[in-house]
Amino acid sequence: DTAVSQTPKYLVTQMGNDKSIKCEQNLGHDTMYWYKQDSKKFLKIMFSYNNKELIINETVPNRFSPKSPDKAHLNLHINSLELGDSAVYFCASSPHTDTGTDYGYTFGSGTRLTVV
Amino acid sequence: AQKVTQAQTEISVVEKEDVTLDCVYETRDTTYYLFWYKQPPSGELVFLIRRNSFDEQNEISGRYSWNFQKSTSSFNFTITASQVVDSAVYFCALSEENAGGTSYGKLTFGQGTILTVHP
């Protein structure tokens, strides 16, 4: 069973379109995240939700809107897509407390978004 | 603010050579976590190690070893007898405890080191 699953894996779309990326985790974790990896491989946090509540909101254009219907899901909706939004987007989750044996963060396999 | 620096952008070695990837971090917190991830050409992020700030023991896992030194704020990663399959981008990352009481907060990544191992 996949622990953190993102769909779709690849997304090619035209400028100006609106698109969503879905993320689901079956680990029972309380916290979920969205990270963006740019063309230079740099990974940066965008958002974090803890039990459906937004706790981290980095400097991200408000065309990006996360939505967490429950603590197992965190979706990312992007309006009016621009060329510069092309990147790989990673979803991740983490437990509330360090259990001593957990991995900290579990990442999804990424969604490669290409805006043309 | 937390920061992670991986000074080596790219490293190229020949198979069987040992290679060390450097990582230096900055944080004001006394409780924090350090991580290493591998990103192979397929693109997924593969967890390698997690270390909390109270555990300065070095760790060895097969050909991989990690040297954590709080005195120099470094968490270096060594691959012994490198193999072609080790070719990947390697990321060091730092997480501080979240103000909301969760153990894991924002994960800050270094810039990554591209390791190429030639046959």
Short mmCIF file of C-alpha atoms in Angstrom, two decimals:
data_model
loop_
_atom_site.label_atom_id
_atom_site.label_comp_id
_atom_site.label_asym_id
_atom_site.label_seq_id
_atom_site.Cartn_x
_atom_site.Cartn_y
_atom_site.Cartn_z
CA ASP A 1 0.00 0.00 0.00
CA THR A 2 1.30 3.40 -0.94
CA ALA A 3 1.78 5.55 2.17
CA VAL A 4 1.51 8.97 0.51
CA SER A 5 -0.05 9.00 -2.92
CA GLN A 6 -0.30 11.93 -5.29
CA THR A 7 -2.31 12.19 -8.46
CA PRO A 8 -1.64 12.82 -11.22
CA LYS A 9 2.02 11.91 -11.64
CA TYR A 10 2.34 14.08 -14.74
CA LEU A 11 0.31 17.12 -15.69
CA VAL A 12 0.75 19.08 -18.90
CA THR A 13 -1.50 22.09 -19.32
CA GLN A 14 -1.75 25.43 -21.04
CA MET A 15 -1.11 28.81 -19.52
CA GLY A 16 -4.16 30.30 -17.92
CA ASN A 17 -5.78 27.00 -17.01
CA ASP A 18 -6.80 25.94 -13.50
CA LYS A 19 -5.60 22.57 -12.23
CA SER A 20 -5.59 20.50 -9.04
CA ILE A 21 -3.18 17.98 -7.58
CA LYS A 22 -4.51 15.52 -5.03
CA CYS A 23 -2.67 13.97 -2.11
CA GLU A 24 -3.73 11.26 0.30
CA GLN A 25 -1.88 9.56 3.15
CA ASN A 26 -2.86 6.35 4.94
CA LEU A 27 -0.30 6.63 7.76
CA GLY A 28 -2.56 8.30 10.28
CA HIS A 29 -0.27 11.34 10.33
CA ASP A 30 -1.58 14.65 11.64
CA THR A 31 0.47 16.98 9.46
CA MET A 32 0.66 17.30 5.69
CA TYR A 33 2.78 19.51 3.44
CA TRP A 34 3.27 20.71 -0.09
CA TYR A 35 6.80 21.25 -1.38
CA LYS A 36 7.88 22.66 -4.73
CA GLN A 37 11.05 21.55 -6.51
CA ASP A 38 12.18 23.96 -9.18
CA SER A 39 14.26 23.32 -12.28
CA LYS A 40 17.47 23.70 -10.27
CA LYS A 41 16.30 20.95 -7.92
CA PHE A 42 15.77 23.33 -5.03
CA LEU A 43 13.05 22.11 -2.65
CA LYS A 44 10.98 24.66 -0.77
CA ILE A 45 7.97 24.35 1.46
CA MET A 46 4.75 25.96 0.29
CA PHE A 47 2.09 24.99 2.83
CA SER A 48 1.53 22.83 5.87
CA TYR A 49 -1.70 21.67 7.50
CA ASN A 50 -2.06 20.12 10.91
CA ASN A 51 -5.35 18.34 11.46
CA LYS A 52 -7.01 20.32 8.66
CA GLU A 53 -5.71 23.63 9.99
CA LEU A 54 -3.26 25.76 7.98
CA ILE A 55 -0.08 26.24 10.03
CA ILE A 56 2.54 27.18 7.46
CA ASN A 57 1.92 29.45 4.51
CA GLU A 58 5.13 30.53 2.85
CA THR A 59 5.36 33.35 0.35
CA VAL A 60 3.33 31.72 -2.37
CA PRO A 61 1.16 33.52 -4.97
CA ASN A 62 -2.48 33.43 -3.95
CA ARG A 63 -3.21 31.61 -7.20
CA PHE A 64 -2.16 28.56 -5.14
CA SER A 65 -4.81 27.40 -2.71
CA PRO A 66 -4.45 24.31 -0.54
CA LYS A 67 -7.51 22.49 0.72
CA SER A 68 -7.65 19.86 3.43
CA PRO A 69 -11.07 18.20 3.68
CA ASP A 70 -9.77 15.86 6.40
CA LYS A 71 -6.40 15.09 7.94
CA ALA A 72 -5.68 12.33 5.42
CA HIS A 73 -6.04 14.58 2.38
CA LEU A 74 -4.34 17.75 1.22
CA ASN A 75 -5.09 18.99 -2.26
CA LEU A 76 -3.42 21.81 -4.14
CA HIS A 77 -5.42 23.95 -6.53
CA ILE A 78 -3.67 26.33 -8.88
CA ASN A 79 -5.52 29.07 -10.75
CA SER A 80 -4.40 30.87 -13.90
CA LEU A 81 -1.31 28.74 -14.43
CA GLU A 82 1.86 30.49 -15.54
CA LEU A 83 5.00 29.17 -17.25
CA GLY A 84 6.94 29.70 -14.01
CA ASP A 85 4.67 27.26 -12.18
CA SER A 86 6.32 24.40 -14.05
CA ALA A 87 7.99 22.29 -11.38
CA VAL A 88 7.72 19.06 -9.46
CA TYR A 89 5.32 19.27 -6.52
CA PHE A 90 5.78 16.90 -3.60
CA CYS A 91 3.23 16.12 -0.96
CA ALA A 92 4.46 14.86 2.42
CA SER A 93 3.13 13.93 5.82
CA SER A 94 4.58 13.60 9.31
CA PRO A 95 3.39 12.23 12.66
CA HIS A 96 2.44 14.49 15.54
CA THR A 97 5.17 13.21 17.81
CA ASP A 98 8.58 11.68 17.33
CA THR A 99 8.05 7.99 18.00
CA GLY A 100 11.77 7.29 17.98
CA THR A 101 11.50 5.00 15.01
CA ASP A 102 9.54 7.03 12.49
CA TYR A 103 11.06 8.57 9.37
CA GLY A 104 9.86 12.04 10.25
CA TYR A 105 8.49 12.92 6.85
CA THR A 106 7.04 10.58 4.25
CA PHE A 107 7.00 11.97 0.73
CA GLY A 108 4.78 11.18 -2.20
CA SER A 109 6.40 10.35 -5.53
CA GLY A 110 5.84 13.85 -6.90
CA THR A 111 3.73 15.47 -9.61
CA ARG A 112 5.59 16.93 -12.55
CA LEU A 113 3.64 19.96 -13.73
CA THR A 114 4.50 21.40 -17.14
CA VAL A 115 2.81 24.61 -18.25
CA VAL A 116 3.03 25.31 -21.99
CA ALA B 1 15.65 31.26 10.80
CA GLN B 2 16.90 27.84 9.89
CA LYS B 3 19.32 27.29 7.04
CA VAL B 4 21.12 24.35 5.45
CA THR B 5 24.18 24.70 3.26
CA GLN B 6 25.60 22.00 1.04
CA ALA B 7 28.71 23.62 -0.33
CA GLN B 8 29.40 20.99 -2.99
CA THR B 9 27.13 21.48 -5.97
CA GLU B 10 28.51 18.56 -7.93
CA ILE B 11 30.91 15.73 -7.17
CA SER B 12 32.27 13.25 -9.67
CA VAL B 13 34.09 10.09 -8.60
CA VAL B 14 35.14 6.79 -10.04
CA GLU B 15 33.56 3.61 -8.76
CA LYS B 16 35.03 2.25 -5.50
CA GLU B 17 36.22 5.65 -4.38
CA ASP B 18 35.00 6.97 -1.04
CA VAL B 19 33.11 10.26 -1.15
CA THR B 20 31.95 12.66 1.57
CA LEU B 21 29.05 15.05 1.13
CA ASP B 22 29.19 18.05 3.42
CA CYS B 23 26.25 19.63 5.22
CA VAL B 24 26.31 22.63 7.54
CA TYR B 25 23.19 23.92 9.25
CA GLU B 26 22.03 26.93 11.23
CA THR B 27 19.29 26.95 13.83
CA ARG B 28 18.46 28.78 17.06
CA ASP B 29 16.54 25.84 18.49
CA THR B 30 18.00 23.30 20.87
CA THR B 31 15.64 20.59 19.62
CA TYR B 32 15.81 19.84 15.93
CA TYR B 33 16.10 17.01 13.44
CA LEU B 34 18.53 16.44 10.62
CA PHE B 35 17.88 14.31 7.56
CA TRP B 36 19.53 13.05 4.42
CA TYR B 37 17.54 12.14 1.32
CA LYS B 38 18.57 10.62 -1.98
CA GLN B 39 16.85 11.62 -5.21
CA PRO B 40 17.74 9.20 -8.01
CA PRO B 41 17.07 10.04 -11.67
CA SER B 42 13.58 8.55 -11.30
CA GLY B 43 12.72 11.55 -9.15
CA GLU B 44 11.36 10.21 -5.87
CA LEU B 45 12.81 11.30 -2.53
CA VAL B 46 14.34 8.37 -0.69
CA PHE B 47 14.81 8.66 3.07
CA LEU B 48 18.32 7.76 4.23
CA ILE B 49 18.61 8.89 7.85
CA ARG B 50 17.00 10.96 10.58
CA ARG B 51 18.97 12.24 13.56
CA ASN B 52 17.68 14.31 16.46
CA SER B 53 19.76 17.04 18.06
CA PHE B 54 20.32 15.10 21.27
CA ASP B 55 21.86 12.12 19.58
CA GLU B 56 25.37 12.86 18.39
CA GLN B 57 26.29 9.26 17.82
CA ASN B 58 27.70 8.60 14.41
CA GLU B 59 25.86 6.01 12.38
CA ILE B 60 26.89 3.41 9.87
CA SER B 61 24.53 1.58 7.56
CA GLY B 62 26.30 -0.67 5.11
CA ARG B 63 28.43 1.54 2.87
CA TYR B 64 26.82 4.70 4.25
CA SER B 65 27.98 6.56 7.34
CA TRP B 66 27.07 9.88 8.94
CA ASN B 67 29.11 12.17 11.15
CA PHE B 68 27.08 14.57 13.29
CA GLN B 69 29.02 17.29 15.10
CA LYS B 70 27.02 19.89 16.99
CA SER B 71 30.16 21.88 17.78
CA THR B 72 30.58 22.68 14.09
CA SER B 73 26.88 22.39 13.15
CA SER B 74 27.71 19.77 10.58
CA PHE B 75 26.08 16.53 9.51
CA ASN B 76 28.29 14.98 6.85
CA PHE B 77 27.54 11.89 4.82
CA THR B 78 30.15 9.44 3.55
CA ILE B 79 29.69 6.72 0.97
CA THR B 80 32.40 4.08 1.09
CA ALA B 81 33.37 2.18 -2.06
CA SER B 82 30.92 4.13 -4.21
CA GLN B 83 28.91 2.39 -6.91
CA VAL B 84 27.26 3.60 -10.10
CA VAL B 85 23.86 3.13 -8.44
CA ASP B 86 24.83 5.81 -5.91
CA SER B 87 24.59 8.43 -8.66
CA ALA B 88 21.83 10.79 -7.55
CA VAL B 89 21.13 14.16 -6.00
CA TYR B 90 21.58 14.10 -2.24
CA PHE B 91 19.79 16.52 0.05
CA CYS B 92 20.52 17.41 3.64
CA ALA B 93 17.55 18.89 5.52
CA LEU B 94 16.73 20.41 8.91
CA SER B 95 13.47 20.49 10.84
CA GLU B 96 12.80 22.37 14.05
CA GLU B 97 10.05 21.46 16.48
CA ASN B 98 6.83 23.08 15.46
CA ALA B 99 5.52 25.91 17.61
CA GLY B 100 2.17 24.13 17.64
CA GLY B 101 3.66 21.29 19.65
CA THR B 102 4.24 18.76 16.90
CA SER B 103 7.67 17.21 16.74
CA TYR B 104 8.22 18.04 13.11
CA GLY B 105 7.87 21.52 11.69
CA LYS B 106 9.02 23.10 8.48
CA LEU B 107 11.65 21.01 6.71
CA THR B 108 14.35 23.18 5.18
CA PHE B 109 16.48 21.62 2.48
CA GLY B 110 20.00 22.34 1.37
CA GLN B 111 20.66 23.06 -2.28
CA GLY B 112 21.53 19.45 -2.99
CA THR B 113 24.73 17.78 -4.18
CA ILE B 114 24.74 16.00 -7.52
CA LEU B 115 26.87 12.89 -7.18
CA THR B 116 28.02 11.11 -10.32
CA VAL B 117 29.82 7.81 -9.98
CA HIS B 118 31.62 6.68 -13.13
CA PRO B 119 32.30 3.01 -13.85
#
